Amino acid sequence: MAGAGTYMTSPEALPAHDQDVTLLYIIKQVELAVRQALDDVVAGADLTALQYTALTVLERHPGMTSAELARNSFVRAQTMAEMVTYLLGRGFVTRERDPSNRKQYLLALSREGQQVLDNLSDDVAGIEARMLEGFDLGQTEILRTYLSRCRHSLAGQPHR
């Protein structure tokens, strides 16, 4: 565990091949590794990582339009339209006409969709646990804070 603290504070502790790599590259590599691990976990439920992400967004924010869901799931509107069709067909989401704007529909997670998320939750948590292996709670919170700051900066939002 002593090595974990050294790794976090001392660039000399980084493997030689990571010392001169940009942060953008490292972040992208982490994203790809997380995506692959997530794809592996959710494949058993016949889902992709992007479909799983859309379900988790609806879990936190029910009543979104397809366009809002696309923005919050990091996919294009056309991709989301295909995804919604698939998720509706599987019974994982519901779609109801928006009472305040009859031209649009609102999406929500169905009971079946919630059950799928519940069934996958331990395996998904395991991905995060593997990723953070060797970090203590303080280091994990520091990483969360810094990554959140990066996200807010790129979105043009003030830091919280």
CSV table of C-alpha atoms in Angstrom, one decimal:
chain,number,residue,atom,x,y,z
A,1,MET,CA,0.0,0.0,0.0
A,2,ALA,CA,2.9,2.3,0.6
A,3,GLY,CA,3.6,2.2,-3.2
A,4,ALA,CA,0.1,3.5,-3.9
A,5,GLY,CA,0.9,6.8,-2.1
A,6,THR,CA,4.2,7.1,-3.9
A,7,TYR,CA,2.6,6.5,-7.2
A,8,MET,CA,0.1,9.3,-6.6
A,9,THR,CA,2.7,11.9,-5.6
A,10,SER,CA,5.9,11.0,-7.4
A,11,PRO,CA,6.3,11.1,-11.2
A,12,GLU,CA,9.4,9.0,-10.8
A,13,ALA,CA,7.2,6.1,-9.7
A,14,LEU,CA,5.3,6.1,-13.0
A,15,PRO,CA,6.3,3.3,-15.5
A,16,ALA,CA,8.8,4.8,-18.0
A,17,HIS,CA,6.3,4.4,-20.9
A,18,ASP,CA,3.7,6.6,-19.0
A,19,GLN,CA,6.1,9.5,-18.0
A,20,ASP,CA,6.0,11.4,-21.3
A,21,VAL,CA,2.4,10.5,-22.3
A,22,THR,CA,-0.2,13.3,-22.3
A,23,LEU,CA,-3.0,13.2,-19.8
A,24,LEU,CA,-5.5,13.2,-22.7
A,25,TYR,CA,-4.0,9.9,-24.0
A,26,ILE,CA,-4.0,8.3,-20.5
A,27,ILE,CA,-7.6,9.4,-19.9
A,28,LYS,CA,-8.6,8.0,-23.3
A,29,GLN,CA,-6.9,4.7,-22.5
A,30,VAL,CA,-8.8,4.5,-19.2
A,31,GLU,CA,-12.0,5.2,-21.0
A,32,LEU,CA,-11.4,2.4,-23.5
A,33,ALA,CA,-10.4,0.0,-20.8
A,34,VAL,CA,-13.6,0.8,-18.8
A,35,ARG,CA,-15.7,0.5,-21.9
A,36,GLN,CA,-14.3,-2.9,-22.7
A,37,ALA,CA,-14.8,-4.1,-19.2
A,38,LEU,CA,-18.4,-2.7,-19.1
A,39,ASP,CA,-19.1,-4.3,-22.5
A,40,ASP,CA,-17.9,-7.6,-21.1
A,41,VAL,CA,-20.1,-7.3,-18.0
A,42,VAL,CA,-23.3,-6.2,-19.8
A,43,ALA,CA,-23.0,-8.6,-22.7
A,44,GLY,CA,-24.6,-11.2,-20.5
A,45,ALA,CA,-27.8,-9.1,-20.4
A,46,ASP,CA,-27.6,-8.7,-24.2
A,47,LEU,CA,-26.7,-5.0,-23.8
A,48,THR,CA,-23.9,-2.8,-25.0
A,49,ALA,CA,-22.0,-0.3,-22.7
A,50,LEU,CA,-23.9,2.5,-24.4
A,51,GLN,CA,-27.3,0.9,-23.8
A,52,TYR,CA,-26.4,0.3,-20.2
A,53,THR,CA,-25.3,3.9,-19.9
A,54,ALA,CA,-28.6,5.1,-21.3
A,55,LEU,CA,-30.5,3.0,-18.7
A,56,THR,CA,-28.4,4.4,-15.9
A,57,VAL,CA,-29.1,7.9,-17.0
A,58,LEU,CA,-32.9,7.2,-17.1
A,59,GLU,CA,-32.6,5.7,-13.6
A,60,ARG,CA,-31.2,9.0,-12.3
A,61,HIS,CA,-33.3,11.3,-14.5
A,62,PRO,CA,-36.7,9.7,-15.5
A,63,GLY,CA,-38.8,11.6,-17.9
A,64,MET,CA,-36.2,12.7,-20.4
A,65,THR,CA,-36.8,13.2,-24.1
A,66,SER,CA,-34.7,11.0,-26.5
A,67,ALA,CA,-32.6,14.1,-27.4
A,68,GLU,CA,-31.9,14.8,-23.7
A,69,LEU,CA,-31.0,11.2,-23.2
A,70,ALA,CA,-28.7,11.3,-26.2
A,71,ARG,CA,-26.8,14.3,-24.8
A,72,ASN,CA,-26.5,12.8,-21.3
A,73,SER,CA,-25.4,9.4,-22.7
A,74,PHE,CA,-22.8,10.9,-25.0
A,75,VAL,CA,-24.3,9.6,-28.3
A,76,ARG,CA,-25.8,11.2,-31.4
A,77,ALA,CA,-29.6,11.6,-31.6
A,78,GLN,CA,-29.8,9.1,-34.5
A,79,THR,CA,-27.9,6.5,-32.5
A,80,MET,CA,-30.2,7.2,-29.5
A,81,ALA,CA,-33.3,6.7,-31.7
A,82,GLU,CA,-32.1,3.3,-32.6
A,83,MET,CA,-31.1,2.5,-29.1
A,84,VAL,CA,-34.5,3.6,-27.7
A,85,THR,CA,-36.3,1.4,-30.3
A,86,TYR,CA,-34.2,-1.6,-29.0
A,87,LEU,CA,-34.7,-0.8,-25.3
A,88,LEU,CA,-38.4,-0.3,-25.8
A,89,GLY,CA,-38.6,-3.7,-27.6
A,90,ARG,CA,-36.8,-5.3,-24.7
A,91,GLY,CA,-39.2,-3.7,-22.3
A,92,PHE,CA,-36.4,-1.9,-20.4
A,93,VAL,CA,-37.9,1.6,-21.0
A,94,THR,CA,-41.3,3.2,-21.3
A,95,ARG,CA,-42.3,6.1,-23.5
A,96,GLU,CA,-45.2,8.4,-22.8
A,97,ARG,CA,-46.4,11.6,-24.5
A,98,ASP,CA,-45.2,14.7,-22.7
A,99,PRO,CA,-48.3,16.3,-21.1
A,100,SER,CA,-46.7,19.8,-21.5
A,101,ASN,CA,-45.7,19.3,-25.1
A,102,ARG,CA,-47.8,16.8,-27.0
A,103,LYS,CA,-45.3,16.6,-29.9
A,104,GLN,CA,-42.6,14.9,-27.8
A,105,TYR,CA,-42.3,11.7,-25.7
A,106,LEU,CA,-40.7,11.2,-22.4
A,107,LEU,CA,-38.7,8.1,-21.6
A,108,ALA,CA,-38.4,6.3,-18.2
A,109,LEU,CA,-36.8,3.2,-16.9
A,110,SER,CA,-39.3,0.3,-16.6
A,111,ARG,CA,-39.5,-2.3,-13.8
A,112,GLU,CA,-37.7,-4.7,-16.2
A,113,GLY,CA,-35.0,-2.1,-16.9
A,114,GLN,CA,-34.5,-1.5,-13.2
A,115,GLN,CA,-34.2,-5.2,-12.6
A,116,VAL,CA,-31.5,-5.5,-15.3
A,117,LEU,CA,-29.6,-2.7,-13.6
A,118,ASP,CA,-30.0,-4.3,-10.2
A,119,ASN,CA,-28.7,-7.6,-11.6
A,120,LEU,CA,-25.6,-5.9,-13.1
A,121,SER,CA,-24.8,-3.6,-10.2
A,122,ASP,CA,-22.3,-5.9,-8.4
A,123,ASP,CA,-20.4,-6.7,-11.5
A,124,VAL,CA,-20.3,-3.0,-12.6
A,125,ALA,CA,-19.1,-2.0,-9.1
A,126,GLY,CA,-16.4,-4.6,-9.5
A,127,ILE,CA,-15.1,-2.8,-12.5
A,128,GLU,CA,-14.7,0.4,-10.4
A,129,ALA,CA,-13.1,-1.6,-7.6
A,130,ARG,CA,-10.6,-3.1,-9.9
A,131,MET,CA,-9.8,0.2,-11.4
A,132,LEU,CA,-9.2,1.8,-8.0
A,133,GLU,CA,-7.3,-1.1,-6.5
A,134,GLY,CA,-4.3,0.3,-4.5
A,135,PHE,CA,-6.1,3.6,-3.9
A,136,ASP,CA,-7.1,4.5,-0.4
A,137,LEU,CA,-10.4,6.3,0.2
A,138,GLY,CA,-8.8,9.8,0.3
A,139,GLN,CA,-7.0,9.2,-3.0
A,140,THR,CA,-10.2,8.0,-4.6
A,141,GLU,CA,-12.0,11.2,-3.5
A,142,ILE,CA,-9.1,13.3,-4.8
A,143,LEU,CA,-9.3,11.5,-8.2
A,144,ARG,CA,-13.1,12.0,-8.3
A,145,THR,CA,-12.7,15.7,-7.5
A,146,TYR,CA,-10.0,16.3,-10.1
A,147,LEU,CA,-11.9,14.4,-12.8
A,148,SER,CA,-15.1,16.3,-12.0
A,149,ARG,CA,-13.2,19.6,-12.3
A,150,CYS,CA,-11.8,18.5,-15.7
A,151,ARG,CA,-15.4,17.6,-16.8
A,152,HIS,CA,-16.8,21.0,-15.6
A,153,SER,CA,-13.9,22.9,-17.2
A,154,LEU,CA,-14.4,21.3,-20.6
A,155,ALA,CA,-18.2,21.9,-20.4
A,156,GLY,CA,-17.6,25.6,-19.5
A,157,GLN,CA,-19.2,25.1,-16.1
A,158,PRO,CA,-18.0,26.6,-12.9
A,159,HIS,CA,-16.1,24.3,-10.5
A,160,ARG,CA,-18.1,23.2,-7.5
